[in-house]
Short mmCIF file of C-alpha atoms in Angstrom, two decimals:
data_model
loop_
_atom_site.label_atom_id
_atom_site.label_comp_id
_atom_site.label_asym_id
_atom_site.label_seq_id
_atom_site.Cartn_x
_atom_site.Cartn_y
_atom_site.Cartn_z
CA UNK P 627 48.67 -16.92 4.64
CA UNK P 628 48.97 -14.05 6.56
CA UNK P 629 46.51 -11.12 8.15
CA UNK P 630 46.42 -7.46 8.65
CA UNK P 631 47.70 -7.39 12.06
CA UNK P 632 51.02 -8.54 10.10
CA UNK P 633 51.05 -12.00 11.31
CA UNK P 634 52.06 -14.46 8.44
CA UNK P 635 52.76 -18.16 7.86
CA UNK P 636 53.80 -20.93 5.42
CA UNK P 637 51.88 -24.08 4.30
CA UNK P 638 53.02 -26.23 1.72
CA UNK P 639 50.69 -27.36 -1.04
CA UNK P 640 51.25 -31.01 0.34
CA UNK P 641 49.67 -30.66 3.57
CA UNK P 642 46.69 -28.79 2.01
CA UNK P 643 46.24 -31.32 -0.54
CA UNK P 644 47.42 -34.33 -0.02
CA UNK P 645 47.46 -35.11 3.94
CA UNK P 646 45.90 -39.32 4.83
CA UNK P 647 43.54 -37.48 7.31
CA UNK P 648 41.57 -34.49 5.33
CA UNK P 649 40.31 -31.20 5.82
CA UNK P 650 42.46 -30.68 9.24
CA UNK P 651 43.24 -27.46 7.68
CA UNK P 652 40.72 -25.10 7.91
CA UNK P 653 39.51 -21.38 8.61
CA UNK P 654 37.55 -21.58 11.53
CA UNK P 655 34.04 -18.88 11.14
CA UNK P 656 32.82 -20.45 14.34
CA UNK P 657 33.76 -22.79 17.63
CA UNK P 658 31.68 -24.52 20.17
CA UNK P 659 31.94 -23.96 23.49
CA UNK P 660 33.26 -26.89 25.32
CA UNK P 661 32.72 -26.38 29.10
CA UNK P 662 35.07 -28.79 31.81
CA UNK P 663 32.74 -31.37 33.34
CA UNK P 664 34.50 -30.23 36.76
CA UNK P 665 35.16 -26.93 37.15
CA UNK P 666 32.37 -25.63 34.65
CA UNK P 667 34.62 -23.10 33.84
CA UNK P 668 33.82 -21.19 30.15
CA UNK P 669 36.18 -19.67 28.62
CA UNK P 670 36.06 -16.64 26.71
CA UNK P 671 34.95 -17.48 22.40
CA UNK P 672 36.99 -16.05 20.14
CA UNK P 673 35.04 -13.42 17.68
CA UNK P 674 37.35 -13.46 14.69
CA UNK P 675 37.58 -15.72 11.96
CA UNK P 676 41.24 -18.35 12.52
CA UNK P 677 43.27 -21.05 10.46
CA UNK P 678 43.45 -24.00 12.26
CA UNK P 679 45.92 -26.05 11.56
CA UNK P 680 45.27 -29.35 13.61
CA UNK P 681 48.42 -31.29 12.92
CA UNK P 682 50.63 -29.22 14.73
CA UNK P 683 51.85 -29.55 18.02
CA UNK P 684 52.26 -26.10 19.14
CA UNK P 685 50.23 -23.80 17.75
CA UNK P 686 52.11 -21.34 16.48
CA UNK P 687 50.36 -21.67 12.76
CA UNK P 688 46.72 -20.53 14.18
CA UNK P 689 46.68 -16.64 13.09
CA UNK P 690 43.64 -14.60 13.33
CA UNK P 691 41.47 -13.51 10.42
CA UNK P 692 43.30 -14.87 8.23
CA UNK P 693 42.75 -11.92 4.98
CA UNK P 694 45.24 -12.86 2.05
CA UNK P 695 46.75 -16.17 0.26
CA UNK P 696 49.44 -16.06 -1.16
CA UNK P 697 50.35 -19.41 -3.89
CA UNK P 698 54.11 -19.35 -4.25
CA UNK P 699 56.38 -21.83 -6.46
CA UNK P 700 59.63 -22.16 -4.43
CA UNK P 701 62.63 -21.24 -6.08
CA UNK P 702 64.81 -23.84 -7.75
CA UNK P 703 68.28 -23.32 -8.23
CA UNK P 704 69.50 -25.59 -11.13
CA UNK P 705 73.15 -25.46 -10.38
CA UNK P 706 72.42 -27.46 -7.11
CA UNK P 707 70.00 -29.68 -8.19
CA UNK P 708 70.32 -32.65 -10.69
CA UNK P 709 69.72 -33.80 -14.67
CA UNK P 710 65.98 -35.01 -15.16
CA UNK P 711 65.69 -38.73 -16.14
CA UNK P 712 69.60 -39.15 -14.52
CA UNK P 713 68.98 -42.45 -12.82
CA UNK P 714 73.17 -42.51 -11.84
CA UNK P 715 73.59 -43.96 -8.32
CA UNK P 716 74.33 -41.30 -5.62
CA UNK P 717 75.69 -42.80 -2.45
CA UNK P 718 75.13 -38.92 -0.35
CA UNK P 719 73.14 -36.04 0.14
CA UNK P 720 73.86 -32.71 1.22
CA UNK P 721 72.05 -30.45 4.22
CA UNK P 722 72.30 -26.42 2.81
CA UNK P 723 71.20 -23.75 5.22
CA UNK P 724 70.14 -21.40 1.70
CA UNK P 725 72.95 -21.71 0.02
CA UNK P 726 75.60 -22.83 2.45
CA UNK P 727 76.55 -27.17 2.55
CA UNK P 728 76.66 -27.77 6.21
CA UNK P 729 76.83 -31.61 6.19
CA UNK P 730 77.16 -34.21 3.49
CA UNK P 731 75.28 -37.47 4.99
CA UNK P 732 76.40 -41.19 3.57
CA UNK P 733 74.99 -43.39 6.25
CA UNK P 734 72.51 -43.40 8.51
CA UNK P 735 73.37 -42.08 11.99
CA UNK P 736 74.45 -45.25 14.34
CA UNK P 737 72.67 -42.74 17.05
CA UNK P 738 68.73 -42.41 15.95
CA UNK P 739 66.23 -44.89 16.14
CA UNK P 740 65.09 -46.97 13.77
CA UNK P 741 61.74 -47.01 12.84
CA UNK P 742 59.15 -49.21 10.70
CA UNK P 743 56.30 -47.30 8.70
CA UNK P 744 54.21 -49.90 6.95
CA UNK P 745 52.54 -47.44 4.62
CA UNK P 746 50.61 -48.12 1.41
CA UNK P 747 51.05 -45.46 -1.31
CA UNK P 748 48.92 -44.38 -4.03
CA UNK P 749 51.29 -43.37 -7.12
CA UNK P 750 54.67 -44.47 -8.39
CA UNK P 751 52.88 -44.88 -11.75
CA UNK P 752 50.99 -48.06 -10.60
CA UNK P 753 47.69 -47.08 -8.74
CA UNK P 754 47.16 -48.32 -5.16
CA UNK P 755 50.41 -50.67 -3.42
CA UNK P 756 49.72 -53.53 -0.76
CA UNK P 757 51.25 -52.39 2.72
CA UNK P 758 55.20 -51.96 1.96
CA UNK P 759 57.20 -51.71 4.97
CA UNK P 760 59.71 -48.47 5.01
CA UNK P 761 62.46 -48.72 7.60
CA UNK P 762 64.78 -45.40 8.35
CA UNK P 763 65.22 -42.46 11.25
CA UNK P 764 63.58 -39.71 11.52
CA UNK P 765 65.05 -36.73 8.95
CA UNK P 766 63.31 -34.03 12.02
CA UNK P 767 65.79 -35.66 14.43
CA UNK P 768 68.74 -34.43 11.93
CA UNK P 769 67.69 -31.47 11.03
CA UNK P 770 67.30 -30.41 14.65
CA UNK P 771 71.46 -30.38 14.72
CA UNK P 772 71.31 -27.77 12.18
CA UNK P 773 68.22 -25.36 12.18
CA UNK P 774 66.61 -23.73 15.03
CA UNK P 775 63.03 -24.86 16.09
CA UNK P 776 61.15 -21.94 17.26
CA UNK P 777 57.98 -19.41 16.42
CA UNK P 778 59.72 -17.36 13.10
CA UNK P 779 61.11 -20.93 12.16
CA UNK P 780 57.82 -22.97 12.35
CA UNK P 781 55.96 -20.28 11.17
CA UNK P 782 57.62 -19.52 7.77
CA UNK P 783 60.39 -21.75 6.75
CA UNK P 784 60.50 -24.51 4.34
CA UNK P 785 62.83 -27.74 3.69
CA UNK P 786 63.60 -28.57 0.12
CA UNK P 787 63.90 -31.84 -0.87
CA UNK P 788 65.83 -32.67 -4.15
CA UNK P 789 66.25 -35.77 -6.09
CA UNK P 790 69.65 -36.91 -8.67
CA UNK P 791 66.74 -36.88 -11.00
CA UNK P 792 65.75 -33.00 -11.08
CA UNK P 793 62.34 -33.98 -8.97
CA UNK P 794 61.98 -31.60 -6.77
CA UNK P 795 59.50 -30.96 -3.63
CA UNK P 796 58.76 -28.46 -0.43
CA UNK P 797 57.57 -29.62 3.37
CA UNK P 798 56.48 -26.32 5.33
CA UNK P 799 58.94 -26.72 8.21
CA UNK P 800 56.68 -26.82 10.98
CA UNK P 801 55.28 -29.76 9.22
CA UNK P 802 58.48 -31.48 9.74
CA UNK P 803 59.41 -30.75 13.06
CA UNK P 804 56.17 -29.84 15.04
CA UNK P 805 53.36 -32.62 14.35
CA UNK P 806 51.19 -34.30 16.93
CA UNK P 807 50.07 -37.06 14.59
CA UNK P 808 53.47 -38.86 14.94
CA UNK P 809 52.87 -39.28 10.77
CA UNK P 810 56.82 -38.67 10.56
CA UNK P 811 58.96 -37.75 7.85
CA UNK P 812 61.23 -40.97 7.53
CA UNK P 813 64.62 -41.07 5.70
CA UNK P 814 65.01 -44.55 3.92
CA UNK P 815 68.00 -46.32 3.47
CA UNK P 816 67.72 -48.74 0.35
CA UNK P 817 70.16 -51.57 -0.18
CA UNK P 818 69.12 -52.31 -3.63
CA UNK P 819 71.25 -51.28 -6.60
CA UNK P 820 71.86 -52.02 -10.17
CA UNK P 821 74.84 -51.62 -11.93
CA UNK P 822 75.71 -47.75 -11.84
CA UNK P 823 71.91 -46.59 -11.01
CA UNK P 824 69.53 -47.08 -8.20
CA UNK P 825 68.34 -44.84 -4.72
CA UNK P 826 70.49 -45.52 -1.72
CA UNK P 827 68.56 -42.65 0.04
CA UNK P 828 64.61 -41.89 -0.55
CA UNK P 829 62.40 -39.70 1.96
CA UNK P 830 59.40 -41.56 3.25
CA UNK P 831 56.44 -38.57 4.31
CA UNK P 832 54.23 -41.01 6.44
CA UNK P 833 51.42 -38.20 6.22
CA UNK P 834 50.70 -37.61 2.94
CA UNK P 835 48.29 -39.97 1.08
CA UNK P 836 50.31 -39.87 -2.69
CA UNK P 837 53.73 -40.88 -3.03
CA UNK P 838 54.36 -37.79 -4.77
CA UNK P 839 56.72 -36.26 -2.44
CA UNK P 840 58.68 -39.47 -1.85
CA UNK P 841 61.84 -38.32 -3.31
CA UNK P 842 64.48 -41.12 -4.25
CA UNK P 843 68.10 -40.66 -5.44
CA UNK P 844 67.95 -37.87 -2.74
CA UNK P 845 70.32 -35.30 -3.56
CA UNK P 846 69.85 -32.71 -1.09
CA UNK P 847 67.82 -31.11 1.28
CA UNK P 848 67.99 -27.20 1.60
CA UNK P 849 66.66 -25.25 5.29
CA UNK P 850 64.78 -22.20 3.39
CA UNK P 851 64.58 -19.18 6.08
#
């Protein structure tokens, strides 16, 4: 989305579309005036049209007559990603800043918290779950050890998520790492496995209302500038 004043930023069609709490994405034609009960102070209205995006923390996403949107498919490299309907067991998953592997992850870190999202799901091929507890760390807390959070950053970059399986998904990157909803992306460690196939490692996107972008078998994630 981006405006004449050459401001631009990136959503991803997840947010837009499939977010628990709806229609927090908007462009603003007109505000209210809320005046402080104490010091009665009113501050100026704004006179141009604005995208709002209330999930975010900082507000870095809120440009100013908003005039063109742009829908983008992100681009997939096959070489990197893997074989759809492979179900083989991968133990790892790679961090890539583009195209550069900075880390290869096997374990949860010892270091980060870990948290319980009770979360029920609608997908995975069987219509609406019961509450199914996910337990993993926050991915935001290890990604911040490898990408930069600030304005250009939250404002246009992306994380690619990729699956042994060829499935494939994009999180806007501000979505990741600047939310004041505390709906976290959670990476899940899975114990279960059968034979040669199974998911040690699945992402977990606490916000979104389909399980679509759950990835499992996760292969790797990529930093998109």
């Amino acid at each position: 989305i981006s405006n004449n004043k050459g401001d631009s930023v990136v959503l991803s069609w997840g947010e837009v579309f499939y977010p628990i709490h709806r229609h927090e994405i908007i462009i603003a034609t007109k505000v209210m005036r809320i005046v402080p009960s104490k010091t009665k102070e009113q501050w100026p209205l704004p006179v141009e049209t604005k995208l709002i995006v209330a999930s975010d923390l900082m507000t870095v996403r809120n440009i100013s007559n908003p005039t063109n949107i742009s829908i983008r498919s992100a681009y997939f490299d096959e070489s990197k990603g893997g074989k759809k309907g492979d179900t083989a067991y991968v133990k790892e998953f790679t961090i890539f800043d583009n195209d550069e592997a900075l880390i290869t992850v096997s374990d949860l870190p010892k270091d980060e918290t870990l948290y319980e999202f009770p979360t029920v799901f609608y997908g995975r091929g069987r219509g609406i779950h019961s509450v199914t507890p996910f337990n993993g760390v926050l991915i935001k807390n290890i990604l911040l050890k490898h990408f930069p959070v600030n304005i250009n950053s939250l404002q246009r970059s992306m994380i690619l998520a990729s699956g042994n399986d060829g499935y494939r998904v994009i999180f806007s990157f501000s979505e990741i790492m600047n939310r004041n909803d505390q709906a976290e992306l959670l990476l899940v460690e899975l114990e279960r496995k059968i034979g040669k196939s199974g998911a040690k490692f699945r992402l977990l996107p606490a916000s979104d209302f389909f399980s679509d972008r759950s990835v499992k078998s996760l292969l790797y994630l990529k930093y998109i500038k």
